[in-house]
Amino acid sequence: MTDIFNFSAGPAVLPKEVLQQAASEMLDWHGSGMSVMEMSHRGPEFMSIMDAAQRDLRDLLSVPENYQILFLQGGGLGENAIVPMNLMGSRPDATIDMVHTGSWSGKSIQEAAKYAKVNVAASAQGNGFSRIPDVSEWNLSASPAYVHLCTNETIDGVEFHSVPDIAERTAGAPIVADMSSHILSREIDVSAYGVIFGGAQKNIGPAGLTIAIVRDDLIGHALPCCPSAFDWKKIADNGSMYNTPPTYGIYIAGLVFQWLKRQGGVAALEQRNIEKAQLLYQCLDSTDFYESRVEVPFRSRMNVPFYLRDERLNAAFLAEAREHGLIQLKGHKSVGGMRASIYNAMPLEGVQALVDFMQEFASQHS
Amino acid sequence: MTDIFNFSAGPAVLPKEVLQQAASEMLDWHGSGMSVMEMSHRGPEFMSIMDAAQRDLRDLLSVPENYQILFLQGGGLGENAIVPMNLMGSRPDATIDMVHTGSWSGKSIQEAAKYAKVNVAASAQGNGFSRIPDVSEWNLSASPAYVHLCTNETIDGVEFHSVPDIAERTAGAPIVADMSSHILSREIDVSAYGVIFGGAQKNIGPAGLTIAIVRDDLIGHALPCCPSAFDWKKIADNGSMYNTPPTYGIYIAGLVFQWLKRQGGVAALEQRNIEKAQLLYQCLDSTDFYESRVEVPFRSRMNVPFYLRDERLNAAFLAEAREHGLIQLKGHKSVGGMRASIYNAMPLEGVQALVDFMQEFASQHS
């Protein structure tokens, strides 16, 4: 079999070593006689897996002690409701400021409006989500309940490369960041955020696990309508065991965290991710055959949407890519074109193979 | 290694063949070059897995065409909120009738009260949840929104062995059944219920997957506060792909469904489950050393809580059981004692090994 490189936007490629270990331990985890899937979540075996996963994630992101790491269900889309349900209880009449930078923040805005007044402080819709509106132009509230950002737009390929400096203008309102598709791909200052959340199925593990990192003072303000199973206070008080957590997903995430540490941690990964993204964007910018529609300063290192100028070649591109072992390159149906997602587990060789193929394809069809 | 028999109440034992297949396919599913965990949920590979799982479950339970099979997240505890959120939109002032038969229905009652008026139509709390109150004594509403039952109480070991005949007294209100811990263990008439739901982690697969079987006319009545990601209408309209489903859990569930079919289906499993339960209850009833506190007609075939008359021997019992490869037998902390969960994947030999050990332990310590 040719080497396969999987550019899916998520669920996405996982480190081969992680899958190999999971396969080898499937029937008997560490001599317990059980698969991880068969363990009571309250037994000592799974508790050790859970504790290690939380500790390793805390290490990897240098999560301060006054933040809780919660393992949840429901994905990013679920969290779009669960976040306002958890934060609006103390100030139900306050406004949520939200910045519209692409498809995912758009969904968050729609959903939050079911639970609170929403102020769209800025929107890049008018220019096709090719840039992030300048922070100086954001129309922020004087004292919003919180400010919501999607710091990496998986579909539109737009990424925040720094934390917007808005504390003074918003009376120190917490920033809530949907980091689903770039968490652990770069160093971040957790203390700059009130809440960080993300579905696991991009850079962390399998679909069905959601991670939330929440500052202590933001826990305990749930609306009465918030389901107990999604109430951060109940979850935090019970060590993410209020209801049965997605145990196997947490186990795989834990293996990914260990793999990240062996790679040198997030700083080392970030360097590799910069290199991978440069290689691919250089290829896109070096020819008129392909096109990136995102302005340079806002380009995502994780999700690279691009277009063939002659879209009649799309089907041939995808078919030939597949023959070269380069799969799941089709763009999201809402924007068309192509998309290469190059998460942590995508090796540089995968991006090199893609670039080599793209150049070959361009020269054959120019 | 001795054969291990795992009596966990959930997450619980899975068929060894299923785990073997999952291990062998972990790095490359059917020549796709991908693990199932790495597949886009919208790609043809995962779509085929999803379709087969839904079809096989429909076959196994003879689910009529006017019922949707939904794959969700959030577990039974999440569904305690999600069910009223989905059913109360059209009649927000109606009452939910609920029957209190143990710990799980108790939790459902508490949670439902956040979304609607609840009438506890009957409760077995007064007699320690040792029986199901006689249907003739249920204090039902004339036209409740629905009637909620937990048809197998995992902690208390009480099971409904027939569907209560209440349609006339409730103006045909739909019965909503939490079948988490006995779904697929016995034949059921799906058409007798409006909604059947359950967490997967007992008889179906890994934790993190929840299954709901919902009659068509009960879809589309969500309360405004229902999160989109848990709105049955959105989920049904999108083939359980409104948000990213727990793909690996669905894959494992699909393998379990195929295993069930190879065993002869639910009818064959039910016979085996009757045999296993008889063996264990006969052991309990044949001696004064052990005690089952559930009255005979209401005893669960899946979850068998029992007590040593001399509770000072509990620690020795668990330690010696473990030496015999019989694990996770400790009772739930809320009720103490022991509990043997003997789901579909527990072979008769496992129950025989337990009974042999129990008799040996009793004779040594009498």
XYZ file of C-alpha atoms in Angstrom:
732
model
C 0.000 0.000 0.000
C 1.215 3.534 -0.822
C 1.624 5.808 2.168
C -1.714 7.509 2.720
C -1.834 11.141 3.815
C -5.226 12.126 5.176
C -6.090 15.841 4.976
C -9.550 15.560 6.544
C -10.735 18.627 8.473
C -12.036 16.356 11.208
C -12.386 13.696 12.351
C -8.772 13.830 11.247
C -5.478 12.028 11.082
C -4.031 10.711 14.351
C -0.406 9.847 15.105
C 0.354 6.344 13.855
C 2.099 5.483 17.142
C -1.096 6.310 19.024
C -3.173 4.015 16.841
C -0.584 1.250 17.131
C -0.621 1.469 20.909
C -4.434 1.549 20.992
C -4.572 -1.546 18.792
C -2.060 -3.443 20.905
C -3.895 -2.611 24.148
C -7.401 -3.144 22.789
C -8.089 -6.472 24.504
C -6.013 -6.064 27.634
C -4.973 -2.694 29.019
C -1.823 -3.022 31.100
C -2.602 -6.555 32.266
C -6.029 -5.587 33.607
C -7.778 -8.191 31.463
C -10.044 -5.455 30.141
C -10.247 -3.173 27.162
C -10.360 0.486 28.141
C -13.875 0.458 26.654
C -14.935 -2.134 29.230
C -13.710 -0.343 32.337
C -15.983 1.229 34.891
C -15.286 4.936 34.731
C -15.052 4.935 38.534
C -12.543 2.090 38.790
C -8.859 2.680 39.582
C -7.727 1.743 36.063
C -9.777 4.345 34.244
C -9.265 6.936 36.986
C -5.517 6.674 36.356
C -6.077 7.219 32.616
C -8.311 10.219 33.280
C -5.928 11.797 35.790
C -2.948 11.402 33.472
C -4.854 12.921 30.535
C -5.897 15.964 32.560
C -2.406 16.409 34.011
C -0.703 16.088 30.626
C -3.064 18.582 28.998
C -2.447 20.997 31.865
C 1.307 20.627 31.324
C 1.129 20.962 27.549
C -0.839 24.215 27.626
C 0.576 25.492 30.946
C -2.984 25.779 32.229
C -2.915 27.870 35.433
C -4.208 26.347 38.650
C -7.266 28.615 38.688
C -8.611 26.967 35.533
C -10.545 23.700 35.431
C -10.069 21.218 32.603
C -13.428 19.617 31.812
C -14.075 16.615 29.577
C -17.530 16.875 28.040
C -19.774 15.605 25.280
C -21.644 17.426 22.544
C -18.884 18.849 20.349
C -18.280 22.455 19.371
C -21.851 22.785 18.144
C -23.212 21.603 21.464
C -20.906 23.988 23.267
C -22.404 26.883 21.281
C -25.467 26.455 23.504
C -23.707 25.090 26.571
C -21.396 28.117 26.882
C -24.144 30.759 27.147
C -26.239 28.381 29.271
C -23.318 28.235 31.710
C -22.286 31.880 31.680
C -25.521 33.887 31.571
C -27.127 32.832 34.865
C -25.752 35.691 36.946
C -26.341 38.411 34.359
C -29.205 37.204 32.166
C -29.793 40.704 30.771
C -26.185 41.293 29.724
C -25.064 41.237 26.096
C -22.724 38.753 24.472
C -20.276 40.382 22.072
C -19.391 38.099 19.183
C -17.039 38.486 16.224
C -18.145 36.943 12.941
C -15.072 35.639 11.138
C -16.487 32.648 9.314
C -18.842 29.714 9.314
C -18.203 28.512 12.859
C -18.511 31.854 14.612
C -21.651 32.345 12.512
C -23.162 29.199 13.998
C -22.128 30.295 17.488
C -23.885 33.640 16.991
C -27.113 32.004 15.854
C -27.157 29.629 18.801
C -26.170 32.148 21.492
C -29.075 34.356 20.426
C -31.417 31.715 21.849
C -30.079 32.410 25.345
C -29.089 36.083 25.463
C -28.867 39.386 23.619
C -26.075 39.149 21.064
C -24.078 42.064 19.674
C -22.123 41.186 16.529
C -19.193 43.455 17.276
C -17.581 42.918 13.886
C -18.175 40.822 10.798
C -15.970 39.830 7.897
C -18.893 38.469 5.920
C -18.813 41.428 3.537
C -15.371 40.501 2.271
C -15.989 36.766 2.069
C -14.246 35.983 5.351
C -10.851 36.674 3.817
C -9.606 38.654 6.819
C -10.251 39.386 10.488
C -11.733 42.853 11.001
C -9.267 45.186 12.691
C -9.734 45.162 16.450
C -9.832 48.971 16.541
C -13.061 48.799 14.501
C -14.858 46.302 16.704
C -18.084 47.742 18.063
C -17.751 46.350 21.586
C -20.231 46.745 24.435
C -19.116 48.639 27.522
C -19.608 45.624 29.782
C -20.569 42.495 27.867
C -21.126 39.187 29.658
C -18.296 37.867 27.533
C -16.680 38.235 24.116
C -16.841 35.203 21.841
C -14.211 34.466 19.193
C -13.586 31.486 16.953
C -9.802 31.684 16.943
C -9.448 29.363 13.960
C -12.176 29.041 11.362
C -11.988 25.465 10.090
C -14.016 26.097 6.937
C -12.767 29.560 5.987
C -9.117 29.069 6.941
C -8.798 32.258 8.994
C -6.784 32.263 12.226
C -6.167 34.725 15.038
C -2.382 34.963 15.429
C -2.590 37.070 18.584
C -5.062 37.723 21.376
C -7.054 40.905 20.720
C -6.342 43.547 23.341
C -9.870 44.520 24.376
C -9.898 44.264 28.165
C -10.059 47.998 28.775
C -12.876 48.601 26.304
C -15.022 45.780 27.736
C -14.502 46.311 31.480
C -12.358 43.175 31.523
C -15.036 40.889 30.087
C -13.754 37.341 29.668
C -12.872 36.162 26.176
C -14.452 32.845 25.232
C -12.505 31.132 22.462
C -13.650 28.276 20.254
C -10.252 26.673 19.544
C -11.617 23.394 18.160
C -9.374 23.317 15.118
C -6.104 24.752 16.412
C -5.871 23.903 20.091
C -2.436 22.405 20.877
C -1.059 23.517 17.499
C 0.598 26.631 18.953
C 1.553 28.096 22.278
C -1.184 30.119 23.928
C -1.493 32.183 27.057
C -4.459 30.506 28.722
C -4.738 33.339 31.243
C -5.766 35.690 28.416
C -9.043 33.775 28.102
C -11.978 33.085 30.371
C -13.052 29.931 28.552
C -11.360 27.846 25.874
C -13.348 25.059 24.288
C -13.012 22.643 21.435
C -14.205 19.392 19.937
C -11.448 16.798 20.128
C -11.717 15.513 16.578
C -9.101 17.750 15.002
C -5.922 17.965 17.062
C -6.773 15.808 20.067
C -8.567 12.564 19.425
C -11.796 10.976 18.291
C -15.131 12.726 17.772
C -17.466 12.691 20.759
C -15.074 14.230 23.255
C -15.191 17.963 23.947
C -12.722 19.830 26.096
C -13.411 23.028 28.022
C -10.831 24.962 30.009
C -12.723 27.322 32.308
C -11.525 29.936 34.782
C -12.783 29.166 38.284
C -14.809 32.341 38.720
C -16.813 31.565 35.550
C -18.103 28.289 36.968
C -21.406 28.261 38.836
C -23.454 30.731 36.807
C -25.683 28.387 34.811
C -29.112 29.379 33.564
C -31.971 27.348 35.092
C -32.549 25.668 31.719
C -29.005 24.262 31.536
C -29.136 20.443 31.593
C -27.340 19.045 34.647
C -25.174 16.856 32.434
C -23.765 19.999 30.792
C -23.553 22.211 33.892
C -19.856 23.043 34.290
C -20.257 23.314 38.069
C -21.619 19.790 38.399
C -18.977 18.527 35.985
C -16.119 20.329 37.743
C -17.293 19.258 41.217
C -17.314 15.654 40.036
C -14.021 15.595 38.151
C -15.791 15.249 34.770
C -17.552 12.149 36.152
C -20.981 13.630 36.833
C -22.233 11.490 34.001
C -20.294 8.708 32.337
C -17.622 10.449 30.279
C -16.627 9.270 26.796
C -13.980 7.012 28.306
C -12.366 5.644 25.158
C -12.070 9.113 23.635
C -10.359 10.341 26.795
C -7.955 7.383 26.618
C -7.036 8.188 22.989
C -6.683 11.887 23.824
C -4.356 10.877 26.652
C -2.209 8.881 24.228
C -2.094 11.909 21.913
C -1.014 14.122 24.813
C 1.813 11.678 25.611
C 2.823 11.664 21.952
C 2.870 15.486 21.945
C 5.173 15.469 24.947
C 7.522 13.018 23.218
C 7.596 15.361 20.208
C 8.857 18.162 22.434
C 5.556 19.701 23.438
C 3.492 22.440 21.907
C 6.435 24.767 21.174
C 8.120 22.099 19.043
C 4.872 21.286 17.286
C 4.286 24.956 16.580
C 7.629 25.220 14.784
C 6.773 22.188 12.696
C 3.330 23.587 11.947
C 4.826 26.907 10.799
C 7.132 25.012 8.471
C 4.319 22.900 7.047
C 2.055 25.904 6.479
C 4.839 27.927 4.823
C 5.568 25.077 2.444
C 1.946 24.830 1.360
C 1.209 28.571 1.121
C 4.444 29.120 -0.835
C 3.244 26.536 -3.315
C -0.132 28.280 -3.595
C 1.438 31.729 -4.012
C 4.071 30.628 -6.510
C 1.605 29.945 -9.304
C -1.574 31.314 -10.844
C -2.891 27.801 -11.179
C -4.036 27.768 -7.531
C -5.510 30.479 -5.385
C -5.707 31.142 -1.652
C -8.456 33.663 -0.928
C -7.392 34.489 2.626
C -5.219 37.572 3.142
C -1.705 36.650 4.227
C -1.730 37.890 7.857
C -4.876 35.917 8.655
C -4.086 32.588 7.060
C -4.637 29.514 9.187
C -1.749 27.149 9.827
C -4.170 24.288 10.304
C -6.817 24.567 7.585
C -5.757 25.694 4.147
C -8.662 26.177 1.756
C -7.603 26.760 -1.833
C -9.085 26.837 -5.298
C -8.032 25.749 -8.745
C -8.469 28.806 -11.010
C -10.038 26.460 -13.517
C -12.635 24.736 -11.373
C -13.460 22.333 -14.212
C -10.306 20.497 -13.148
C -11.566 19.877 -9.588
C -12.690 16.298 -10.162
C -9.464 15.361 -11.936
C -7.427 16.966 -9.145
C -9.203 14.958 -6.460
C -9.024 11.700 -8.403
C -5.321 12.037 -9.186
C -4.567 13.147 -5.635
C -6.236 9.994 -4.373
C -4.062 7.909 -6.710
C -1.078 9.546 -5.028
C -2.420 8.575 -1.588
C -3.544 12.141 -0.805
C -7.087 11.875 0.502
C -9.973 13.937 1.932
C -8.906 17.119 0.107
C -12.349 18.214 -1.035
C -13.376 21.623 0.352
C -16.387 22.061 2.590
C -19.585 21.985 0.557
C -20.510 25.516 1.663
C -17.403 27.064 0.063
C -16.323 24.532 -2.547
C -12.782 24.143 -3.841
C -10.167 22.228 -1.910
C -9.003 22.190 1.678
C -5.885 20.702 3.187
C -6.078 20.334 6.938
C -2.571 19.918 8.276
C -3.015 19.274 11.968
C -0.305 18.217 14.422
C -0.439 14.587 13.314
C 0.208 15.454 9.654
C 3.946 14.982 9.081
C 5.988 17.370 6.974
C 6.362 14.547 4.427
C 2.600 14.589 3.935
C 2.612 18.285 3.079
C 5.691 17.779 0.872
C 3.899 14.967 -0.967
C 0.884 17.239 -1.469
C 3.011 20.111 -2.743
C 4.910 17.812 -5.103
C 1.643 16.504 -6.477
C 0.136 19.993 -6.802
C 3.142 21.224 -8.793
C 3.067 18.161 -11.022
C -0.672 18.522 -11.583
C -0.293 22.222 -12.383
C 2.454 21.644 -14.898
C 0.459 18.872 -16.598
C -2.686 20.978 -16.879
C -1.301 24.476 -17.531
C -3.506 -15.056 32.329
C -6.658 -16.536 33.921
C -9.865 -15.882 32.013
C -11.229 -12.578 33.258
C -14.976 -12.100 33.669
C -15.945 -8.450 33.996
C -19.234 -7.766 35.805
C -19.087 -3.952 35.512
C -22.458 -2.187 35.320
C -21.116 0.048 32.569
C -18.968 0.803 30.742
C -19.155 -2.953 30.521
C -17.827 -6.083 28.898
C -17.874 -6.236 25.094
C -17.763 -9.347 22.904
C -14.149 -10.464 22.478
C -14.679 -10.903 18.723
C -15.704 -7.257 18.453
C -12.578 -6.075 20.246
C -10.410 -8.360 18.118
C -11.884 -6.976 14.920
C -11.525 -3.382 16.164
C -7.867 -4.019 17.023
C -7.125 -5.587 13.640
C -8.787 -2.715 11.744
C -7.394 0.076 13.925
C -4.788 1.366 11.461
C -6.489 0.538 8.196
C -10.211 0.053 7.852
C -11.020 -2.152 4.840
C -8.010 -0.957 2.831
C -8.951 2.704 3.177
C -5.584 3.573 4.702
C -7.424 5.206 7.602
C -8.507 4.301 11.073
C -12.249 4.728 11.581
C -11.288 7.478 14.049
C -9.610 9.411 11.235
C -12.496 9.376 8.773
C -14.541 12.398 7.884
C -18.041 11.658 9.134
C -19.342 12.795 5.743
C -17.086 10.576 3.650
C -18.350 7.415 1.903
C -16.413 5.116 4.253
C -17.977 6.362 7.458
C -21.391 6.831 5.825
C -21.383 3.111 5.011
C -20.551 2.281 8.643
C -23.317 4.578 9.910
C -25.918 3.237 7.489
C -25.138 -0.371 8.348
C -25.320 0.340 12.092
C -28.718 2.003 11.779
C -30.047 -0.738 9.512
C -28.806 -3.535 11.760
C -30.287 -1.943 14.869
C -33.594 -1.511 13.035
C -33.523 -5.212 12.102
C -32.533 -6.401 15.561
C -35.360 -4.579 17.330
C -37.853 -4.707 14.414
C -38.126 -0.926 14.613
C -41.164 0.141 12.562
C -40.672 2.523 9.648
C -42.422 5.372 11.476
C -39.666 5.494 14.084
C -36.350 7.298 13.641
C -33.136 5.865 15.041
C -30.964 8.737 16.301
C -27.330 8.564 17.379
C -26.626 11.238 19.979
C -24.239 12.330 22.671
C -24.791 13.081 26.335
C -25.710 9.708 27.836
C -28.803 8.751 29.781
C -28.268 11.634 32.188
C -28.131 14.125 29.320
C -31.248 12.587 27.823
C -33.096 13.238 31.118
C -33.074 16.898 30.055
C -33.054 16.382 26.306
C -36.261 14.311 26.342
C -38.483 16.952 28.014
C -36.729 19.693 26.009
C -37.775 17.846 22.847
C -41.289 16.827 23.840
C -42.724 19.790 25.749
C -42.666 22.498 23.060
C -46.205 21.937 21.813
C -47.798 21.512 25.248
C -45.584 23.420 27.691
C -48.305 23.414 30.370
C -48.939 19.686 30.253
C -47.790 17.319 33.005
C -45.199 14.565 32.725
C -46.203 11.411 34.572
C -43.198 9.572 35.970
C -42.850 6.317 37.878
C -40.166 6.169 40.560
C -38.720 2.664 40.608
C -35.118 3.371 41.591
C -32.096 5.577 41.336
C -32.259 6.274 37.591
C -35.945 7.161 37.397
C -35.302 9.334 40.462
C -32.688 11.298 38.543
C -35.016 11.593 35.564
C -37.758 13.006 37.781
C -35.446 15.630 39.277
C -34.225 16.758 35.874
C -37.620 16.783 34.103
C -38.963 19.092 36.827
C -36.684 21.816 35.422
C -38.686 21.825 32.180
C -42.286 20.903 33.067
C -44.748 19.998 35.782
C -44.014 16.470 36.974
C -46.488 14.081 38.557
C -44.853 11.143 40.318
C -47.579 8.650 39.481
C -46.130 5.935 41.694
C -43.055 5.390 43.831
C -41.418 2.295 45.253
C -39.118 4.326 47.470
C -41.094 3.364 50.585
C -40.205 -0.297 50.180
C -36.581 0.244 49.213
C -37.171 -0.194 45.489
C -37.708 -3.928 45.935
C -40.728 -4.027 43.617
C -42.564 -2.101 40.888
C -45.819 -0.574 42.199
C -48.852 -2.296 40.747
C -50.058 -0.505 37.609
C -53.616 -0.415 38.932
C -52.387 1.861 41.731
C -50.577 4.378 39.551
C -51.998 7.855 39.978
C -51.918 8.830 36.292
C -52.951 12.169 34.799
C -55.895 12.217 32.411
C -53.797 13.511 29.535
C -50.106 13.750 30.396
C -47.563 14.942 27.830
C -45.953 11.556 28.249
C -45.331 8.806 30.800
C -41.721 8.184 31.743
C -40.441 4.779 32.891
C -36.990 3.426 33.547
C -37.624 -0.126 32.350
C -34.487 -1.512 33.998
C -32.993 0.099 37.058
C -29.231 -0.498 36.820
C -28.514 0.249 40.475
C -31.565 -1.283 42.114
C -31.873 -4.330 39.868
C -35.585 -3.931 39.127
C -36.933 -4.643 35.634
C -40.265 -4.234 33.872
C -41.062 -7.610 32.320
C -44.083 -6.306 30.418
C -45.333 -3.004 29.063
C -47.856 -1.415 31.458
C -51.294 -1.166 29.888
C -52.127 2.496 30.530
C -53.150 3.893 27.163
C -56.840 4.227 28.029
C -56.215 5.948 31.346
C -53.803 8.498 29.805
C -55.632 9.353 26.566
C -52.977 7.413 24.688
C -50.036 9.403 26.004
C -46.733 8.089 24.658
C -44.553 6.022 26.968
C -40.946 7.192 27.134
C -38.645 4.396 28.264
C -35.099 4.690 29.540
C -33.776 1.288 28.432
C -30.091 2.079 28.929
C -29.249 -1.100 30.781
C -31.422 -3.700 29.059
C -31.896 -2.585 25.466
C -31.191 -5.481 23.088
C -31.257 -7.985 25.950
C -34.842 -9.053 25.254
C -37.466 -8.762 22.561
C -39.572 -5.643 22.786
C -42.537 -4.241 20.913
C -41.158 -0.857 19.862
C -44.619 0.281 18.799
C -45.741 0.208 22.442
C -43.438 3.170 23.132
C -43.210 6.730 21.909
C -39.526 7.105 22.727
C -36.878 4.588 23.729
C -33.503 5.883 24.773
C -30.313 4.582 26.272
C -26.648 5.193 26.804
C -24.608 2.710 24.780
C -22.174 1.699 27.489
C -24.047 -1.337 28.785
C -25.320 -3.566 25.997
C -24.233 -1.678 22.878
C -20.756 -0.205 22.890
C -18.505 2.433 24.392
C -19.562 5.341 26.610
C -20.263 8.594 24.783
C -22.845 7.245 22.359
C -26.537 7.559 23.144
C -29.321 6.009 21.111
C -32.870 7.316 20.822
C -35.652 5.611 18.918
C -38.396 8.176 18.410
C -41.828 7.929 16.792
C -42.133 10.373 13.890
C -45.002 12.393 15.355
C -42.967 13.131 18.499
C -40.240 14.879 16.535
C -40.450 18.635 16.023
C -41.817 19.790 19.361
C -38.687 21.173 21.000
C -38.779 23.905 23.618
C -37.049 27.140 22.530
C -34.247 26.483 25.044
C -33.322 23.124 23.492
C -29.758 23.301 22.120
C -29.712 22.752 18.354
C -27.182 19.946 18.748
C -29.729 18.011 20.829
C -32.867 18.894 18.858
C -34.225 15.597 17.549
C -35.716 17.325 14.505
C -32.360 18.734 13.416
C -30.688 15.426 14.158
C -33.309 13.375 12.318
C -33.348 15.721 9.316
C -29.575 15.352 9.043
C -29.298 11.596 9.551
C -27.616 12.041 12.956
C -24.971 14.203 11.230
C -26.167 17.643 12.337
C -23.068 17.813 14.463
C -20.132 15.430 14.246
C -21.392 12.181 15.746
C -19.238 10.010 18.030
C -17.955 8.098 15.008
C -15.808 5.480 16.689
C -18.554 4.633 19.175
C -20.981 4.142 16.283
C -18.452 1.865 14.569
C -18.079 -0.299 17.699
C -21.865 -0.356 18.174
C -22.155 -1.513 14.560
C -19.733 -4.369 15.217
C -21.776 -5.331 18.294
C -24.965 -5.332 16.197
C -23.302 -7.638 13.664
C -22.161 -9.902 16.504
C -25.727 -9.977 17.867
C -27.020 -11.067 14.484
C -24.431 -13.845 14.309
C -25.608 -15.030 17.755
C -29.122 -15.438 16.388
C -30.502 -11.994 17.186
C -32.309 -10.652 20.201
C -34.570 -13.682 20.675
C -31.570 -15.995 20.993
C -29.806 -13.579 23.326
C -32.932 -13.330 25.466
C -32.977 -17.093 25.985
C -29.343 -17.021 26.999
C -29.975 -14.090 29.333
C -32.861 -15.919 31.018
C -30.602 -18.914 31.567
C -27.795 -16.770 33.009
C -30.128 -14.895 35.353
C -31.794 -18.110 36.572
C -28.423 -19.624 37.373
C -27.381 -16.630 39.451
C -30.691 -16.072 41.252
C -30.945 -19.787 42.055
C -27.549 -19.543 43.690
C -28.678 -16.521 45.713
C -31.940 -18.162 46.767
C -30.401 -21.514 47.665
C -28.508 -20.211 50.687
C -28.874 -17.818 53.596
C -25.317 -16.673 53.063
C -26.385 -14.286 50.283
C -29.468 -12.165 49.895
C -31.330 -10.629 46.948
C -33.593 -7.827 48.155
C -35.706 -7.559 45.003
C -39.011 -9.426 44.925
C -38.931 -12.313 42.455
C -41.326 -10.989 39.750
C -39.361 -7.749 39.394
C -35.810 -9.032 39.342
C -33.607 -7.729 36.565
C -31.970 -10.148 34.165
C -29.152 -7.689 33.550
C -28.180 -6.209 36.909
C -28.191 -8.464 39.954
C -27.484 -6.609 43.199
C -26.929 -8.905 46.159
C -25.651 -8.776 49.717
C -23.593 -10.992 51.961
C -25.634 -11.417 55.176
C -22.403 -10.839 57.057
C -21.187 -7.639 55.453
C -17.892 -7.855 57.328
C -16.924 -10.417 54.679
C -17.408 -7.943 51.786
C -13.733 -7.077 51.386
C -12.660 -10.714 51.484
C -15.363 -11.618 48.942
C -14.168 -8.974 46.477
C -10.500 -9.821 46.951
C -11.005 -13.560 46.495
C -13.325 -12.992 43.546
C -10.602 -10.952 41.893
C -8.149 -13.805 42.426
C -10.611 -15.997 40.535
C -10.686 -13.494 37.640
C -14.151 -12.189 38.625
C -13.894 -8.410 38.598
C -15.945 -5.225 39.087
C -18.432 -6.900 41.436
C -18.660 -4.105 44.006
C -22.167 -2.691 44.388
C -22.989 0.922 43.611
C -21.828 3.172 46.442
C -25.390 4.399 47.060
C -26.676 0.911 47.942
C -23.555 -1.010 48.947
C -23.175 -4.768 48.737
C -22.370 -6.514 45.471
C -23.696 -6.285 41.939
C -23.181 -8.641 39.033
C -24.097 -7.106 35.707
C -24.592 -9.881 33.209
C -25.179 -8.133 29.906
C -25.359 -9.773 26.472
C -21.578 -10.004 26.190
C -21.221 -11.939 29.449
C -21.054 -15.621 28.522
C -22.822 -18.333 30.520
C -19.371 -19.555 31.575
C -18.790 -16.229 33.302
C -21.948 -16.582 35.380
C -21.096 -20.236 36.068
C -17.639 -19.201 37.265
C -19.212 -16.599 39.542
C -21.728 -19.074 40.973
C -19.008 -21.679 41.559
C -16.923 -19.104 43.378
C -19.885 -17.857 45.434
C -20.726 -21.387 46.581
C -17.120 -22.089 47.443
C -16.807 -18.804 49.332
C -20.037 -19.473 51.230
C -18.964 -22.951 52.293
C -15.568 -21.688 53.437
C -17.039 -18.863 55.494
C -20.244 -20.403 56.875
